[in-house]
Short mmCIF file of C-alpha atoms and ligand atoms in Angstrom, two decimals:
data_model
loop_
_atom_site.label_atom_id
_atom_site.label_comp_id
_atom_site.label_asym_id
_atom_site.label_seq_id
_atom_site.Cartn_x
_atom_site.Cartn_y
_atom_site.Cartn_z
CA UNK N 20 87.21 37.06 87.06
CA UNK N 21 86.49 34.63 89.88
CA UNK N 22 89.05 32.58 91.78
CA UNK N 23 88.90 28.80 91.97
CA UNK N 24 90.79 25.85 93.37
CA UNK N 25 90.61 22.46 91.67
CA UNK N 26 91.61 19.50 93.84
CA UNK N 27 93.15 16.30 92.42
CA UNK N 28 94.88 13.09 93.49
CA UNK N 29 98.27 14.02 94.93
CA UNK N 30 101.02 13.62 92.35
CA UNK N 31 98.83 14.80 89.46
CA UNK N 32 98.95 18.55 90.18
CA UNK N 33 101.11 19.37 87.17
CA UNK N 34 99.05 17.21 84.84
CA UNK N 35 95.93 18.99 86.09
CA UNK N 36 97.54 22.44 85.67
CA UNK N 37 98.30 21.67 82.01
CA UNK N 38 94.77 20.37 81.47
CA UNK N 39 93.16 23.44 83.08
CA UNK N 40 95.27 25.83 81.01
CA UNK N 41 94.07 23.99 77.91
CA UNK N 42 90.46 24.33 79.08
CA UNK N 43 90.79 28.11 79.29
CA UNK N 44 91.78 28.72 82.94
CA UNK N 45 93.89 31.81 83.73
CA UNK N 46 96.63 32.32 86.33
CA UNK N 47 97.03 28.56 86.72
CA UNK N 48 99.15 27.62 89.71
CA UNK N 49 99.85 24.08 90.93
CA UNK N 50 100.31 23.53 94.67
CA UNK N 51 100.19 20.37 96.80
CA UNK N 52 96.81 18.71 96.33
CA UNK N 53 95.47 20.88 93.55
CA UNK N 54 95.61 23.85 91.25
CA UNK N 55 94.50 27.45 91.79
CA UNK N 56 93.14 29.32 88.78
CA UNK N 57 91.08 32.32 87.75
CA UNK N 58 88.23 32.46 85.25
CA UNK N 59 84.62 33.29 84.56
CA UNK N 60 81.86 31.02 85.88
CA UNK N 61 81.38 29.58 82.39
CA UNK N 62 85.02 28.44 82.46
CA UNK N 63 84.32 26.76 85.79
CA UNK N 64 81.31 24.97 84.24
CA UNK N 65 83.47 23.86 81.30
CA UNK N 66 86.18 22.55 83.62
CA UNK N 67 83.65 20.55 85.64
CA UNK N 68 82.35 19.01 82.42
CA UNK N 69 85.69 18.43 80.69
CA UNK N 70 88.43 17.88 83.26
CA UNK N 71 89.51 14.25 83.45
CA UNK N 72 91.93 14.83 86.33
CA UNK N 73 90.23 17.22 88.80
CA UNK N 74 88.43 15.80 91.85
CA UNK N 75 86.43 18.95 92.63
CA UNK N 76 86.29 22.56 91.51
CA UNK N 77 85.90 24.94 94.45
CA UNK N 78 84.85 28.57 94.00
CA UNK N 79 86.50 30.94 96.44
CA UNK N 80 83.88 33.16 98.13
CA UNK N 81 85.78 34.50 101.13
CA UNK N 82 89.12 34.66 102.86
CA UNK N 83 90.20 35.97 106.24
CA UNK N 84 93.03 35.85 108.76
CA UNK N 85 92.12 34.01 111.98
CA UNK N 86 93.49 32.88 115.31
CA UNK N 87 90.63 31.01 116.89
CA UNK N 88 87.48 29.04 116.12
CA UNK N 89 85.51 32.18 116.93
CA UNK N 90 87.41 34.18 114.27
CA UNK N 91 86.46 31.53 111.70
CA UNK N 92 82.81 31.84 112.79
CA UNK N 93 82.94 35.63 112.40
CA UNK N 94 84.59 35.34 108.96
CA UNK N 95 81.87 32.92 107.79
CA UNK N 96 79.20 35.19 109.30
CA UNK N 97 80.49 38.10 107.14
CA UNK N 98 79.93 36.21 103.85
CA UNK N 99 76.71 36.91 101.92
CA UNK N 100 75.62 33.31 101.49
CA UNK N 101 72.07 34.26 100.33
CA UNK N 102 73.63 35.52 97.07
CA UNK N 103 74.18 31.91 96.03
CA UNK N 104 71.59 29.74 97.76
CA UNK N 105 68.41 29.84 99.83
CA UNK N 106 67.12 28.41 103.12
CA UNK N 107 65.33 25.74 101.03
CA UNK N 108 68.69 24.25 100.01
CA UNK N 109 70.31 21.60 102.19
CA UNK N 110 73.94 22.19 103.10
CA UNK N 111 77.03 20.40 104.25
CA UNK N 112 80.23 21.97 105.58
CA UNK N 113 83.67 20.37 105.12
CA UNK N 114 86.77 21.65 106.85
CA UNK N 115 90.35 20.71 105.92
CA UNK N 116 93.46 22.10 107.56
CA UNK N 117 97.23 22.18 107.31
CA UNK N 118 99.16 23.35 110.37
CA UNK N 119 96.07 24.99 111.85
CA UNK N 120 96.23 25.82 115.58
CA UNK N 121 92.53 24.95 116.13
CA UNK N 122 91.92 21.98 118.42
CA UNK N 123 88.96 20.37 116.71
CA UNK N 124 88.04 20.50 113.02
CA UNK N 125 84.62 19.07 113.96
CA UNK N 126 84.02 22.08 116.15
CA UNK N 127 85.05 24.48 113.35
CA UNK N 128 82.68 22.61 111.02
CA UNK N 129 79.86 23.15 113.49
CA UNK N 130 80.69 26.83 113.95
CA UNK N 131 80.80 27.49 110.19
CA UNK N 132 77.44 25.72 109.79
CA UNK N 133 76.09 27.94 112.64
CA UNK N 134 77.47 31.06 110.92
CA UNK N 135 75.82 30.19 107.58
CA UNK N 136 72.51 29.48 109.34
CA UNK N 137 72.76 32.70 111.40
CA UNK N 138 73.29 34.73 108.20
CA UNK N 139 70.10 33.23 106.73
CA UNK N 140 68.08 33.61 109.95
CA UNK N 141 68.93 37.30 110.06
CA UNK N 142 68.38 37.93 106.34
CA UNK N 143 65.44 35.59 105.61
CA UNK N 144 63.98 34.49 108.94
CA UNK N 145 64.71 30.82 108.21
CA UNK N 146 67.77 28.63 107.93
CA UNK N 147 68.90 25.86 105.59
CA UNK N 148 69.05 22.31 106.91
CA UNK N 149 72.04 20.03 106.99
CA UNK N 150 72.25 16.92 104.80
CA UNK N 151 75.64 15.24 105.03
CA UNK N 152 74.77 12.54 102.44
CA UNK N 153 73.57 14.42 99.37
CA UNK N 154 73.42 18.12 100.15
CA UNK N 155 72.37 20.69 97.55
CA UNK N 156 75.25 22.95 98.51
CA UNK N 157 78.67 22.08 99.90
CA UNK N 158 80.70 24.70 101.72
CA UNK N 159 84.42 23.97 102.03
CA UNK N 160 86.73 25.68 104.48
CA UNK N 161 90.47 25.43 104.20
CA UNK N 162 92.57 26.48 107.19
CA UNK N 163 96.29 27.17 107.09
CA UNK N 164 98.26 28.38 110.12
CA UNK N 165 96.60 31.81 110.02
CA UNK N 166 94.24 32.03 107.01
CA UNK N 167 90.73 30.66 106.55
CA UNK N 168 89.49 30.37 102.97
CA UNK N 169 85.83 29.67 102.17
CA UNK N 170 84.66 27.93 99.03
CA UNK N 171 81.43 26.84 97.40
CA UNK N 172 81.82 23.44 95.77
CA UNK N 173 80.76 23.77 92.13
CA UNK N 174 81.12 20.03 91.46
CA UNK N 175 78.73 18.47 93.99
CA UNK N 176 79.60 14.77 93.87
CA UNK N 177 83.35 14.32 93.31
CA UNK N 178 84.23 14.51 89.62
CA UNK N 179 85.74 11.02 89.50
CA UNK N 180 82.16 9.79 89.81
CA UNK N 181 81.43 9.99 86.10
CA UNK N 182 78.08 8.24 86.33
CA UNK N 183 79.01 5.05 84.47
CA UNK N 184 80.30 2.75 87.21
CA UNK N 185 77.75 -0.02 87.76
CA UNK N 186 79.18 -1.78 90.74
CA UNK N 187 82.64 -1.57 92.16
CA UNK N 188 85.13 -4.39 91.67
CA UNK N 189 87.43 -5.46 94.47
CA UNK N 190 89.68 -2.40 94.23
CA UNK N 191 88.77 -0.09 91.37
CA UNK N 192 91.04 2.81 90.59
CA UNK N 193 89.59 6.27 90.86
CA UNK N 194 88.63 7.43 87.39
CA UNK N 195 90.60 10.67 87.58
CA UNK N 196 93.72 8.85 88.77
CA UNK N 197 93.41 6.45 85.81
CA UNK N 198 92.94 9.37 83.40
CA UNK N 199 95.90 11.24 84.94
CA UNK N 200 98.12 8.16 84.56
CA UNK N 201 97.11 7.86 80.89
CA UNK N 202 98.12 11.50 80.44
CA UNK N 203 101.44 10.88 82.25
CA UNK N 204 102.22 8.06 79.81
CA UNK N 205 101.70 10.41 76.85
CA UNK N 206 99.36 7.86 75.25
CA UNK N 207 97.33 8.96 72.23
CA UNK N 208 94.62 7.05 70.37
CA UNK N 209 96.89 6.18 67.44
CA UNK N 210 99.01 3.94 69.72
CA UNK N 211 97.83 0.52 70.94
CA UNK N 212 96.99 0.45 74.65
CA UNK N 213 96.75 -2.66 76.80
CA UNK N 214 95.57 -3.14 80.38
CA UNK N 215 96.29 -6.84 81.04
CA UNK N 216 94.82 -6.70 84.57
CA UNK N 217 91.84 -4.56 83.69
CA UNK N 218 89.55 -5.43 86.63
CA UNK N 219 86.46 -3.24 86.33
CA UNK N 220 87.96 -1.48 83.30
CA UNK N 221 88.73 1.99 84.65
CA UNK N 222 91.76 2.58 82.39
CA UNK N 223 89.81 1.21 79.41
CA UNK N 224 86.79 3.47 79.89
CA UNK N 225 88.93 6.56 80.50
CA UNK N 226 91.13 5.83 77.49
CA UNK N 227 88.17 5.19 75.19
CA UNK N 228 86.52 8.45 76.32
CA UNK N 229 89.75 10.29 75.56
CA UNK N 230 90.00 8.65 72.14
CA UNK N 231 86.39 9.54 71.25
CA UNK N 232 86.71 13.08 72.65
CA UNK N 233 83.89 12.31 75.09
CA UNK N 234 83.59 14.82 77.94
CA UNK N 235 83.84 12.83 81.19
CA UNK N 236 80.96 14.74 82.82
CA UNK N 237 78.30 14.25 80.14
CA UNK N 238 76.51 11.57 82.19
CA UNK N 239 76.10 13.43 85.52
CA UNK N 240 74.90 16.57 87.27
CA UNK N 241 76.94 19.25 89.08
CA UNK N 242 76.73 21.38 92.21
CA UNK N 243 76.71 24.65 90.27
CA UNK N 244 73.35 23.73 88.71
CA UNK N 245 71.77 24.11 92.17
CA UNK N 246 73.14 27.59 92.91
CA UNK N 247 70.77 30.52 92.42
CA UNK N 248 73.18 32.28 90.04
CA UNK N 249 73.23 29.23 87.71
CA UNK N 250 73.51 30.41 84.10
CA UNK N 251 71.46 27.73 82.35
CA UNK N 252 71.98 29.26 78.88
CA UNK N 253 75.78 29.19 79.11
CA UNK N 254 75.56 25.62 80.42
CA UNK N 255 73.24 24.47 77.61
CA UNK N 256 75.73 25.77 75.02
CA UNK N 257 78.64 23.92 76.66
CA UNK N 258 76.64 20.69 76.86
CA UNK N 259 75.52 20.91 73.25
CA UNK N 260 79.08 21.49 72.05
CA UNK N 261 80.37 18.52 74.04
CA UNK N 262 77.58 16.26 72.76
CA UNK N 263 78.11 17.08 69.10
CA UNK N 264 81.88 16.81 69.42
CA UNK N 265 81.82 13.26 70.82
CA UNK N 266 82.70 10.74 68.14
CA UNK N 267 80.56 7.62 67.75
CA UNK N 268 81.92 4.46 69.31
CA UNK N 269 83.96 2.32 66.96
CA UNK N 270 86.67 -0.30 67.57
CA UNK N 271 89.76 1.44 69.01
CA UNK N 272 93.34 0.29 69.56
CA UNK N 273 92.46 -0.36 73.22
CA UNK N 274 92.75 -3.85 74.70
CA UNK N 275 91.76 -5.11 78.11
CA UNK N 276 92.21 -8.52 79.66
CA UNK N 277 91.96 -10.11 83.07
CA UNK N 278 92.29 -13.66 84.30
CA UNK N 279 88.99 -13.35 86.14
CA UNK N 280 85.75 -13.83 84.19
CA UNK N 281 83.75 -11.84 86.73
CA UNK N 282 86.17 -8.89 86.49
CA UNK N 283 85.79 -8.99 82.73
CA UNK N 284 82.01 -8.95 83.02
CA UNK N 285 82.27 -5.90 85.26
CA UNK N 286 84.51 -4.19 82.70
CA UNK N 287 82.05 -5.06 79.92
CA UNK N 288 79.11 -3.68 81.96
CA UNK N 289 81.00 -0.47 82.77
CA UNK N 290 81.99 0.07 79.14
CA UNK N 291 78.36 -0.43 78.10
CA UNK N 292 77.13 1.99 80.80
CA UNK N 293 79.60 4.58 79.49
CA UNK N 294 78.21 4.14 75.95
CA UNK N 295 81.42 2.47 74.78
CA UNK N 296 80.12 -0.88 73.56
CA UNK N 297 82.38 -2.33 70.86
CA UNK N 298 85.08 0.32 71.37
CA UNK N 299 87.46 -1.87 73.41
CA UNK N 300 88.76 -5.40 72.76
CA UNK N 301 88.22 -7.58 75.84
CA UNK N 302 89.65 -11.03 76.47
CA UNK N 303 89.82 -13.39 79.44
CA UNK N 304 93.50 -14.12 79.80
CA UNK N 305 96.25 -14.57 82.38
CA UNK N 306 99.05 -12.05 81.73
CA UNK N 307 101.51 -14.92 82.12
CA UNK N 308 99.92 -16.75 79.15
CA UNK N 309 100.24 -15.86 75.47
CA UNK N 310 101.50 -12.63 74.02
CA UNK N 311 100.59 -9.04 73.17
CA UNK N 312 97.76 -7.89 70.87
CA UNK N 313 100.07 -5.69 68.73
CA UNK N 314 103.76 -5.25 67.93
CA UNK N 315 104.16 -2.35 70.34
CA UNK N 316 102.34 0.23 72.39
CA UNK N 317 101.62 1.20 75.96
CA UNK N 318 100.74 -1.10 78.83
CA UNK N 319 99.05 0.29 81.92
CA UNK N 320 98.24 -1.89 84.87
CA UNK N 321 97.43 -1.91 88.49
CA UNK N 322 98.21 -5.36 89.94
CA UNK N 323 96.41 -6.61 93.04
CA UNK N 324 97.82 -5.16 96.23
CA UNK N 325 98.16 -7.89 98.82
CA UNK N 326 96.93 -6.89 102.23
CA UNK N 327 96.91 -10.37 103.66
CA UNK N 328 100.26 -12.07 104.27
CA UNK N 329 99.46 -15.05 102.01
CA UNK N 330 98.57 -12.67 99.16
CA UNK N 331 101.80 -10.80 99.71
CA UNK N 332 103.81 -14.04 99.41
CA UNK N 333 101.91 -14.93 96.26
CA UNK N 334 102.65 -11.51 94.79
CA UNK N 335 106.33 -11.74 95.66
CA UNK N 336 106.43 -14.96 93.64
CA UNK N 337 104.40 -13.39 90.82
CA UNK N 338 106.52 -10.27 90.16
CA UNK N 339 109.61 -12.07 88.76
CA UNK N 340 107.35 -14.09 86.43
CA UNK N 341 105.64 -10.91 85.28
CA UNK N 342 109.04 -9.33 84.65
CA UNK N 343 110.15 -12.34 82.58
CA UNK N 344 106.96 -12.32 80.49
CA UNK N 345 107.21 -8.59 79.81
CA UNK N 346 110.86 -8.88 78.90
CA UNK N 347 110.49 -11.93 76.68
CA UNK N 348 107.21 -11.22 74.89
CA UNK N 349 106.50 -7.52 75.06
CA UNK N 350 109.58 -5.88 73.57
CA UNK N 351 108.51 -2.74 71.74
CA UNK N 352 106.02 -1.87 74.51
CA UNK N 353 106.42 0.54 77.39
CA UNK N 354 104.80 -0.67 80.61
CA UNK N 355 103.43 1.57 83.36
CA UNK N 356 102.67 -0.26 86.58
CA UNK N 357 100.87 1.44 89.45
CA UNK N 358 101.40 -0.24 92.78
CA UNK N 359 101.48 0.50 96.48
CA UNK N 360 103.78 -2.52 96.91
CA UNK N 361 107.27 -1.10 96.70
CA UNK N 362 108.80 -4.60 96.64
CA UNK N 363 107.69 -4.82 93.01
CA UNK N 364 110.54 -2.57 91.83
CA UNK N 365 113.15 -5.06 93.04
CA UNK N 366 111.32 -8.31 92.47
CA UNK N 367 110.20 -7.66 88.90
CA UNK N 368 113.84 -7.76 87.77
CA UNK N 369 113.51 -4.91 85.27
CA UNK N 370 115.11 -1.48 85.57
CA UNK N 371 112.52 1.27 85.96
CA UNK N 372 113.17 4.27 83.71
CA UNK N 373 110.85 6.46 85.81
CA UNK N 374 109.12 6.33 89.20
CA UNK N 375 106.32 8.78 89.88
CA UNK N 376 104.80 9.05 93.39
CA UNK N 377 100.99 9.08 93.21
CA UNK N 378 98.20 8.61 95.72
CA UNK N 379 95.21 6.33 95.22
CA UNK N 380 92.98 7.92 97.88
CA UNK N 381 95.14 7.82 101.00
CA UNK N 382 97.29 4.96 99.67
CA UNK N 383 100.80 5.99 98.62
CA UNK N 384 101.72 4.38 95.31
CA UNK N 385 104.40 4.54 92.64
CA UNK N 386 103.91 4.54 88.91
CA UNK N 387 106.89 2.63 87.50
CA UNK N 388 107.84 3.01 83.86
CA UNK N 389 109.61 0.10 82.16
CA UNK N 390 110.80 0.48 78.58
CA UNK N 391 110.75 -3.01 77.19
CA UNK N 392 113.53 -3.01 74.67
CA UNK N 393 114.77 -6.44 73.55
CA UNK N 394 118.04 -7.47 75.16
CA UNK N 395 118.92 -4.43 77.24
CA UNK N 396 116.43 -4.55 80.08
CA UNK N 397 117.52 -7.30 82.34
CA UNK N 398 118.93 -5.90 85.49
CA UNK N 399 122.05 -7.77 86.64
CA UNK N 400 121.86 -9.58 89.97
CA UNK N 401 124.47 -7.13 91.26
CA UNK N 402 122.09 -4.11 90.72
CA UNK N 403 119.02 -5.75 92.18
C1 LIG E 501 93.68 -4.18 91.55
S1 LIG E 501 92.76 -5.00 90.36
C2 LIG E 501 92.76 -3.90 88.99
C3 LIG E 501 91.74 -2.85 89.16
C4 LIG E 501 91.46 -2.06 87.92
N1 LIG E 501 92.55 -1.17 87.57
C5 LIG E 501 90.17 -1.30 88.10
O1 LIG E 501 90.19 -0.07 88.07
O2 LIG E 501 89.12 -1.93 88.33
C6 LIG E 501 93.81 -6.26 89.80
C7 LIG E 501 93.21 -7.19 88.76
O3 LIG E 501 94.24 -8.07 88.30
C8 LIG E 501 93.65 -9.32 87.98
N2 LIG E 501 94.73 -10.32 87.94
C9 LIG E 501 95.44 -10.83 88.99
N3 LIG E 501 96.38 -11.68 88.55
C10 LIG E 501 96.29 -11.71 87.20
C11 LIG E 501 97.01 -12.37 86.16
N4 LIG E 501 98.00 -13.23 86.46
N5 LIG E 501 96.63 -12.15 84.88
C12 LIG E 501 95.62 -11.31 84.58
N6 LIG E 501 94.90 -10.65 85.51
C13 LIG E 501 95.23 -10.84 86.81
C14 LIG E 501 92.61 -9.52 89.04
O4 LIG E 501 91.60 -10.42 88.59
C15 LIG E 501 92.09 -8.09 89.26
O5 LIG E 501 90.93 -7.86 88.48
#
């Protein structure tokens, strides 16, 4: 068995651990920022193809104690890199650290790159070149206070890049964060789902793919395909299984709306690019107007996050109205609102039944859960 580490948006580690166990990973262990697991390479291929929550799957190829940059160089120099790639491949080295005593991560990056190249020069007489934009092979180094761990990135491009996004909207959610939130809500395809601020449609695409049992990685390539030990037969079997399993698109209980026509067009284009035409009901609509598309279900949304002061004032005025609309017209629904604006919790005037800390990239957010039950939700002025 090989050892792996799958990274994910912070806050989703436990959701990812459950997903990986379901996908056949062994010895699954959630830690901050990701999940360690053991498995065969074919399991790693399957996880790259099927995981909706992982950002990358890293394959552990070496580990060593260290005290200095030079120790890290020596540890990297001791790894048999030519087992997995050749001097014809381009490489990129990434270094991340927690409580490491080294002074410069850039310098460690350079030294690890030197070590990899020195191994090849000695073994093959030539060295791989660096390509920081789209390398064939990515080497990741993780430094703690006294341990350096070396990984080969089996994903290549981050897994939230599913291959369907046409152009980015103003602030699209990362696909794996959207999928993780859907899993946190417990939503299943037999329940109506509504994103009333759908923007580019990230929640809608991810939900529809879940409902149709579509593997998120069917439309893209992976880093492991470039490695010299790539098992193309095992991969072909996994791909074939995922392709035959995917159900044909048909109208689902998934609804998206947005007040902006251009956002809606973006959502429509993204759904089409993901092969989901006709699967999702789209409507141009202000959340403050009209009512819900069904008697009950799950609402997920990610309101604009005001960076400019004027936007922030506008949002502060918007939250109480949103709270009133949800309370008055959406009883029977449970709403999940992801925001980095912590004023929302007070200003919306509804009592949150859950608050989950999550990160959208580096941005700290909360996912608030509001159970919209007629009559009982209004928070008294005294509590607010
Ligand atoms: C942060 S974006 C949502 C991004 C989306 N989750 C995605 O992944 O692309 C917020 C969206 O809310 C929409 N919006 C703002 N106010 C609205 C309102 N009152 N009713 C409906 N949509 C609104 C904006 O047009 C924008 O597309």
